[in-house]
Structures are given as C-alpha cells and as structure tokens.
Coordinates of C-alpha atoms in Angstrom, one line a residue:
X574 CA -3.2 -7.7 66.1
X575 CA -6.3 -8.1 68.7
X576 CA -7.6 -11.7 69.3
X577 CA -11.1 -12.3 68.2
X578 CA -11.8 -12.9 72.1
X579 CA -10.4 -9.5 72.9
X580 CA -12.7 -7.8 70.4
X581 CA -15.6 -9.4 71.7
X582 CA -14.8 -8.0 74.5
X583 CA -14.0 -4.7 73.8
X584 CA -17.3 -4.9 71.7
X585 CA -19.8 -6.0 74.6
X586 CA -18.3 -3.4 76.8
X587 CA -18.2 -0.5 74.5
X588 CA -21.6 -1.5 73.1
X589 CA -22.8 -1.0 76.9
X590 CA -20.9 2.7 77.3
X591 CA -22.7 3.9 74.2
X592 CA -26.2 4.0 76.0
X593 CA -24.8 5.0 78.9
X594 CA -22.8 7.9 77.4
X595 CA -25.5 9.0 75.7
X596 CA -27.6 9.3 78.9
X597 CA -24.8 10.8 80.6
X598 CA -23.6 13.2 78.0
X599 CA -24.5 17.2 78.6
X600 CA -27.2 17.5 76.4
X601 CA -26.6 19.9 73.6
X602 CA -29.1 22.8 73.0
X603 CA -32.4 22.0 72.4
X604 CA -31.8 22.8 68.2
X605 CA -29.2 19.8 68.2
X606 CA -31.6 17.4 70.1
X607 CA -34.5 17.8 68.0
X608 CA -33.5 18.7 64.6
X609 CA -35.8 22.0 64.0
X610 CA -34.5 25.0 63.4
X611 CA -31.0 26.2 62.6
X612 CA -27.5 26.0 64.3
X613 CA -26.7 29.6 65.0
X614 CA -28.4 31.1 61.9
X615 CA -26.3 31.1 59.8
X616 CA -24.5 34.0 57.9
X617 CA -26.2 36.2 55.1
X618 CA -24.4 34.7 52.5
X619 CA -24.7 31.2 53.6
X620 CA -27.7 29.1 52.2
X621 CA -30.7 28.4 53.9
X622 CA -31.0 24.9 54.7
X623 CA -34.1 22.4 54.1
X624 CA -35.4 19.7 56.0
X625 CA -32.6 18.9 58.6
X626 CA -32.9 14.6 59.5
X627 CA -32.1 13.1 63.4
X628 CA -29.4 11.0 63.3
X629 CA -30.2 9.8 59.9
X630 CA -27.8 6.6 59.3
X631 CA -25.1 7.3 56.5
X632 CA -26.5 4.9 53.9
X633 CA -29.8 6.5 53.5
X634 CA -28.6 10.0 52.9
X635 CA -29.1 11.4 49.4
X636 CA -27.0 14.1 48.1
X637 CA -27.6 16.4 44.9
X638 CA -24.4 15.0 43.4
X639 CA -25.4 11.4 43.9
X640 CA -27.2 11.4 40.7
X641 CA -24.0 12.0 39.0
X642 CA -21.8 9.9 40.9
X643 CA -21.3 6.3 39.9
X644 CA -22.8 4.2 42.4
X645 CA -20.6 0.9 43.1
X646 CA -22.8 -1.2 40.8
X647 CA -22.3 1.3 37.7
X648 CA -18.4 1.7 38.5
X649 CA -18.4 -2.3 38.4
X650 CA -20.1 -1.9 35.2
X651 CA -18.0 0.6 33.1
X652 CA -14.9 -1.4 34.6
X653 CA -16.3 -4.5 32.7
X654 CA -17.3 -2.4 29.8
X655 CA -14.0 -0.8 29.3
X656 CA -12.1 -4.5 29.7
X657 CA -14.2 -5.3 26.4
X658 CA -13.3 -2.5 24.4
X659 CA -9.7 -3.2 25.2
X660 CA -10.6 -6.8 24.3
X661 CA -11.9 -5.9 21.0
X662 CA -9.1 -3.4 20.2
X663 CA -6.6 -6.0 21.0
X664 CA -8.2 -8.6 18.9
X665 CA -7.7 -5.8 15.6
X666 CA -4.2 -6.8 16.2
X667 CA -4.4 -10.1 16.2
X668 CA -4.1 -10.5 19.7
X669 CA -6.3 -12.7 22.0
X670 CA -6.0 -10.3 25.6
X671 CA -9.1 -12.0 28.2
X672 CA -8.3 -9.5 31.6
X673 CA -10.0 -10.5 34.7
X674 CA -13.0 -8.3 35.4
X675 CA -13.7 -6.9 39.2
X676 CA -15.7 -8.9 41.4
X677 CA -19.4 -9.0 41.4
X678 CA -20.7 -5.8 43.8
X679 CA -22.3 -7.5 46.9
X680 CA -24.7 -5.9 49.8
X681 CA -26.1 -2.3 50.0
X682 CA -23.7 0.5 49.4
X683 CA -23.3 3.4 51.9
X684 CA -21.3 5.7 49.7
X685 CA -21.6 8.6 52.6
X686 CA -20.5 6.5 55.2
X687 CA -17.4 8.3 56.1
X688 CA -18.1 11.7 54.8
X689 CA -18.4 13.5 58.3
X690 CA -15.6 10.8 59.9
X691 CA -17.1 7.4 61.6
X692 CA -21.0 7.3 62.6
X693 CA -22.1 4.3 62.9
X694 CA -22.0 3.2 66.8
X695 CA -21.8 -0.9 66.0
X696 CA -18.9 -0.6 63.3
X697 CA -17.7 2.0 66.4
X698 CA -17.8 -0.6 69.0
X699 CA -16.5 -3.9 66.9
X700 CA -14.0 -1.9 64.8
X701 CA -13.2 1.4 66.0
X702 CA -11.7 3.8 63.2
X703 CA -10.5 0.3 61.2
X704 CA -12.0 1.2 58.1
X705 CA -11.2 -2.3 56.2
X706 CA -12.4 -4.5 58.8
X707 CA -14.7 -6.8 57.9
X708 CA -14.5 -5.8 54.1
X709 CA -11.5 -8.1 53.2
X710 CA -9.9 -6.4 50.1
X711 CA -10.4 -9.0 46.7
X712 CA -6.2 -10.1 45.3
X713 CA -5.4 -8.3 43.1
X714 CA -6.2 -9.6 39.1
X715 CA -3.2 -11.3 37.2
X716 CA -2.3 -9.5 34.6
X717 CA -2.1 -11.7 31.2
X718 CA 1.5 -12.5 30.3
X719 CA 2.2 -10.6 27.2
X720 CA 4.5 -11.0 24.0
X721 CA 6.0 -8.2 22.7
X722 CA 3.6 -7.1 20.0
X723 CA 0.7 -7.7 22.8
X724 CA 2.2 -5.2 25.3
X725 CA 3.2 -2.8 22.2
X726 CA -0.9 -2.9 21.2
X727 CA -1.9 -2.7 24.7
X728 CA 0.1 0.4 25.9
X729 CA 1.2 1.8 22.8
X730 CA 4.5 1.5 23.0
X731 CA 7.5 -0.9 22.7
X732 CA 8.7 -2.5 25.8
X733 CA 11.8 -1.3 26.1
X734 CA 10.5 2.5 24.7
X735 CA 9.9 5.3 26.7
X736 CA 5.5 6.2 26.9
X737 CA 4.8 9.0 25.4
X738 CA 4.6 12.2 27.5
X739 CA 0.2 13.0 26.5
X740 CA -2.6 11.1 25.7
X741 CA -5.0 12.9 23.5
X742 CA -7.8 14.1 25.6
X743 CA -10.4 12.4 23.6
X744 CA -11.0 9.4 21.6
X745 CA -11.9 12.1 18.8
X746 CA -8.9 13.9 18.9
X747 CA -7.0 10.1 19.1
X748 CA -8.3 9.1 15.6
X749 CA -6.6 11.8 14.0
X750 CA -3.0 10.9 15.5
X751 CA -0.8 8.1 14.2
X752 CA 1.2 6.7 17.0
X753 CA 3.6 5.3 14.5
X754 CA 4.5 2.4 16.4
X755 CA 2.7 -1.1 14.1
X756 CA 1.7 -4.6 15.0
X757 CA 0.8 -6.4 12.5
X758 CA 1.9 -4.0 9.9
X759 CA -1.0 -1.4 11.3
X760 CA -0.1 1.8 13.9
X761 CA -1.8 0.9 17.0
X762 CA -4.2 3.2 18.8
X763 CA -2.2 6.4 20.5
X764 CA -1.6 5.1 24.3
X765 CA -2.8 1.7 22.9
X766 CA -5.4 -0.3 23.5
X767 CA -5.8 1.0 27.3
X768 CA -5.9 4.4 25.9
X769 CA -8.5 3.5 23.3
X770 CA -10.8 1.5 25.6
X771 CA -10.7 4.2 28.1
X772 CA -11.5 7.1 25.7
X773 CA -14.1 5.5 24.1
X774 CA -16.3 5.2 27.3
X775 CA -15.0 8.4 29.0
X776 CA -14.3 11.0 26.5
X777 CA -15.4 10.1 23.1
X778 CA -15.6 13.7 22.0
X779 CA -13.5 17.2 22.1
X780 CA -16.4 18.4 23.9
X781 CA -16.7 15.2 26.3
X782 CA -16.8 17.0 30.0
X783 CA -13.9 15.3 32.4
X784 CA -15.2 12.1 34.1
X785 CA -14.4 13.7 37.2
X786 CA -16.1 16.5 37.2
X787 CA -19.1 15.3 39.8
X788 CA -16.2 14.5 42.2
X789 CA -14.6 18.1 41.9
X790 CA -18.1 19.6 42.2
X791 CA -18.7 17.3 45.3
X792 CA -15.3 18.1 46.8
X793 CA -15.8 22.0 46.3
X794 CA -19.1 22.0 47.7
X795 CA -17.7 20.0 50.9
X796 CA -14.9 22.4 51.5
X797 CA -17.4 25.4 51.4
X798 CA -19.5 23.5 53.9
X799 CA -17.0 23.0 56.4
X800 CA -16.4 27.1 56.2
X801 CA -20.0 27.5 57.0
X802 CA -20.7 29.1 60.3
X803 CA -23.3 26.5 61.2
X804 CA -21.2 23.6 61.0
X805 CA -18.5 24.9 62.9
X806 CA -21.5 25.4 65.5
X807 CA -22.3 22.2 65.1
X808 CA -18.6 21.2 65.2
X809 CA -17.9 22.7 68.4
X810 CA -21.0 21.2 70.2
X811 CA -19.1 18.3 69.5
X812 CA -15.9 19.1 70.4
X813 CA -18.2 20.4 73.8
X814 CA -19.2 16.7 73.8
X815 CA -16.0 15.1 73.6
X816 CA -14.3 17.1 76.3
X817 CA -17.0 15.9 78.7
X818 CA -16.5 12.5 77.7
X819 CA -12.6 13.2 78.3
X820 CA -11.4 13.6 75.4
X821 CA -10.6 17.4 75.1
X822 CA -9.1 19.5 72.3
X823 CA -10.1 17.7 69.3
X824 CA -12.1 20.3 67.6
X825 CA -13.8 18.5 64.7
X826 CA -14.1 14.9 64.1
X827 CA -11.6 14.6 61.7
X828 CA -8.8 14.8 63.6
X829 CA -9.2 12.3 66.3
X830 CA -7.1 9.4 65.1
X831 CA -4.5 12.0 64.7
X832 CA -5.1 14.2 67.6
X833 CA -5.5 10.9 70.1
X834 CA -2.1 9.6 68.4
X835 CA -3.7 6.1 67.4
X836 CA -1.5 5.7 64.6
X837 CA -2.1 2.5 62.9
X838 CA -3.5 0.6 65.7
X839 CA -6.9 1.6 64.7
X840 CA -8.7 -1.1 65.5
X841 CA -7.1 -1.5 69.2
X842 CA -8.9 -1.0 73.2
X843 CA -8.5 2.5 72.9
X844 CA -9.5 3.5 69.4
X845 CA -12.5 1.2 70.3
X846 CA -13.3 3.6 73.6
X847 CA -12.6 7.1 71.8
X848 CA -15.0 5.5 68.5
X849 CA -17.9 4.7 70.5
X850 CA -17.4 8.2 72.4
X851 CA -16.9 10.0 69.4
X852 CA -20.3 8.3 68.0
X853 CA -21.9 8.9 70.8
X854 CA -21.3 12.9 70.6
X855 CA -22.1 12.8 67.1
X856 CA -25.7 11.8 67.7
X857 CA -25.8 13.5 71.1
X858 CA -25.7 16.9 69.0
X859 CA -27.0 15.6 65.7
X860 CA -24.3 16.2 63.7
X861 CA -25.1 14.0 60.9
X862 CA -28.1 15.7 60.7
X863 CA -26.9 18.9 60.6
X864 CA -24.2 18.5 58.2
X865 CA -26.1 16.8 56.1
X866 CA -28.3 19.8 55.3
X867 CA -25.6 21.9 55.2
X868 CA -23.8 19.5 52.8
X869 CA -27.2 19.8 50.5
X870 CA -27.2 23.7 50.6
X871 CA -23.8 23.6 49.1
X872 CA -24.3 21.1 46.3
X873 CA -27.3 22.8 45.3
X874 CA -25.2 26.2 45.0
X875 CA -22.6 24.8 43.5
X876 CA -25.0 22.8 41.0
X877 CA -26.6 25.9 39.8
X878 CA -23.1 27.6 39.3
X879 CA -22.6 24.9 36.8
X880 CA -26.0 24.0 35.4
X881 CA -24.9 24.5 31.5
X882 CA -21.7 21.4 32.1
X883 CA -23.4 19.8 34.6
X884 CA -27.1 18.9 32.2
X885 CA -24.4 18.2 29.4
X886 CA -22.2 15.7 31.9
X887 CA -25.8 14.1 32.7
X888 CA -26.0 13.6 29.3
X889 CA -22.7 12.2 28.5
X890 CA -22.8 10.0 31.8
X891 CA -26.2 8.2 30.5
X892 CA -24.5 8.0 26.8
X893 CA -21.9 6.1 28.7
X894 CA -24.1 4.2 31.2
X895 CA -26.0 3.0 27.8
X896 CA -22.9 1.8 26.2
X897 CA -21.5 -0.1 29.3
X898 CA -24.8 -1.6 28.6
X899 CA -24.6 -3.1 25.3
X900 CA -20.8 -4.5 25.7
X901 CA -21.2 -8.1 26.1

C-alpha cells in the first residue's frame, strides 16, 4: 500500500509531467492534432465516419447502443423492481422474505470511461490504472436467514436437493411447468421465487429478446472496430507516442499494465508515471476522438443488421422500464 503522503506526491509531480509531456511529445500528424479528416482513409469496406470530437472526455460520449443499455440509475431500478416481485411471490407462500436493495446511485455516470483503456489525465496522476480507487465498493447485502420452506420457495428446490439442470427461458413457458416441489401444500414457481421475479421483468414472453442482447451488439461492434484499419492507425500513433516517452513496444493501450509488468500494484510510483504518459499520448494523437467515431460507424452497422430485434428489444426494454416503475 502507498501512504496518502506518497500519493500526493506522486500526484503533484505527475500532474506537472503531463503539460510538459504534452509539449514535449512528437506531434502526431496534423489529422490527429486537429480532428478533421480521416486516419489513413480507411478501407472500402469500412464505414465512413461522422463528426470526429478533440479529446472529448469519456462521460460525454454518446454511443448508438447507449439508448439500449441500462444506464446505472435504470439497473438500480430493475434491481429494486425484481427484489419486489420476489417479495410478492414469497409472500404467496406464506413467507415474509424483505432483501436489501442496492444502494442509492450517486454522481454522474461515465459508462465509456474505460472503453479505449484509462483517459482521464487527473484519475491518471492520483490513481494510475487503479480502477477502484476512490469508488469504495458498498458490503455486500445480508442475505435473510431462511427456514426450510423459505429457501425451497425462493430457489425452487429443497435444501439438501440437487437445482434443476434449466430454467424455462421465459416466465411464459414457466407457467406451464409444475416444479413439483410444494410449500404450503402449493408447487412453487420452477427455479422459485428468484426464477419468477427474474422472468417476469426480463423475459415475460417466448418471444421476449435476451436481456443481453444490447451488450452482445456493443461487444461485436467493438471487436469490428478494433479490426478497422483507422484505428490501428490511430493505435500506432500511439504506440509512436509512447516509445518517445520511453515506453516502447506496447502497441495498443490495452496492454500496458501487462506489457509494463505492473501486476497488482496498480496504483504504485510507476503505474502513476506510465498512466499520466499513456494519457498524455492519448490526447497527443486524439485517440479518444478517433475511436470514438470509429466506435459509432460500427454500432450503426451493426444496428441496421439487426433493426427487426433491436426496435422489438426497444420495445420490450420500455415494457420493462414501465413496470420497474410501478413496483412499490
């Protein structure tokens, strides 16, 4: 562990490299330094890109997919929702089951904020690549104790019984199933109460699209993008940049923490240097920017691929959304 002295120090310090890096730093071509134009072209077969942002800070980028995506407040939301449909199934059984509900969502949400490795050059210089600094983790909920009928209606299943192998894939399907296992002289729900609660908000319907479809569609399109000629360009401006800062074959920056052997001190003197660096590159050839755009393209391809599933998933995620809603 670092003192709260050394940090302060490290911070000062690297907080005074950054403007100096970036001053001394070979400037990338003039397309990187001003954000017009292209990196490289780009392929036939490779989107054209649209507006292309300097430096634009994580939390203010909006992707294609971000309109399908839970945002922190709506995840909070179903969470709650879902622990009051448990609650209600529960209570068909007789049982009084009260579980703790996540924590109230504080301050604005950057949901991009690591989705082209660390960018932000204060987080860089107080934190390095420590990802959970400053955002203590909440302890975890107790879990209720349970009697034996109340874990049987919650999970489906005695305690000392093997869980079934499959859920049914949708609440629908569920209804039609006895589970054969009673409380209270009544079958409980297939994969219990849980299983209830969670189909009900998720996949009500046969024809209820996977809950995480957005996040396969997102992950797709990112893979695609990182293919893409221009941001391997981009990519190896930065890998130019790093070099020159003395950091030398690390050729994207995903791989720094591994290729620099921090391990888990990631929050350390020298994760501190190579962050600030690695910050300073990114905005030295506008990577941000750049892969941004590119990022776009692909989501929009993608998106129209899919338009049939993904105008029925918008569809079901509002349905949803409203229910959350109306759960007290």
């Amino acid at each position: 562990m670092h003192s709260a002295r050394h940090r302060r120090a490290a911070a000062a310090m690297t907080g005074v490299l950054t403007a100096a890096l970036l001053a001394w730093l070979p400037a990338a071509p003039a397309v990187a330094r001003d954000g017009g134009g292209t990196p490289a072209g780009g392929h036939r077969d490779e989107p054209a890109l649209g507006a292309i942002l300097v430096n634009p800070p994580t939390a203010s980028l909006e992707l294609p997919f971000d309109g399908v995506t839970d945002s922190d407040a709506e995840r909070r939301l179903t969470a709650v929702a879902q622990n009051r449909l448990t609650t209600q199934c529960m209570a068909r059984y007789g049982v009084t089951y009260a579980p703790q509900d996540p924590p109230a969502v504080s301050g604005p949400e950057d949901r991009h904020r690591y989705l082209f490795g660390l960018a932000d050059p204060a987080f860089a210089a107080a934190h390095g690549y420590d990802s959970t600094a400053g955002t203590p983790r909440p302890p975890r909920p107790e879990e209720p104790e349970l009697s034996e009928d109340a874990f049987t209606a919650l999970y489906g299943h005695r305690p000392a019984d093997t869980p079934p192998m499959l859920d049914p894939l949708s609440e629908e399907e569920a209804r039609e199933q006895d589970s054969g296992v009673p409380v209270g002289g009544r079958s409980v729900p297939v994969g219990g109460c849980l299983g209830e609660g969670y189909r009900t908000l998720y996949v009500p319907k046969r024809t209820s699209i996977d809950p995480l479809f957005p996040f396969e569609l997102a992950s797709e399109a990112h893979a695609r993008s990182k293919a893409d000629s221009r941001t391997q360009w981009v990519d190896r401006q930065w890998s130019r940049c790093m070099t020159y800062a003395g950091y030398p074959g690390i050729a994207t920056p995903y791989l720094v923490v591994e290729k620099l052997g921090l391990g888990d001190d990631l929050g350390g003197p020298e994760a501190i240097a190579a962050a600030v660096r690695d910050v300073a590159c990114k905005q030295r050839v506008n990577l941000v920017g750049f892969k941004a755009a590119i990022e776009t393209a692909y989501q929009e391809r993608v998106a129209a691929e899919v338009a049939d599933d993904l105008a029925a998933y918008r569809v079901q995620r509002a349905t949803r959304l409203a229910l959350a809603a109306t759960l007290p």
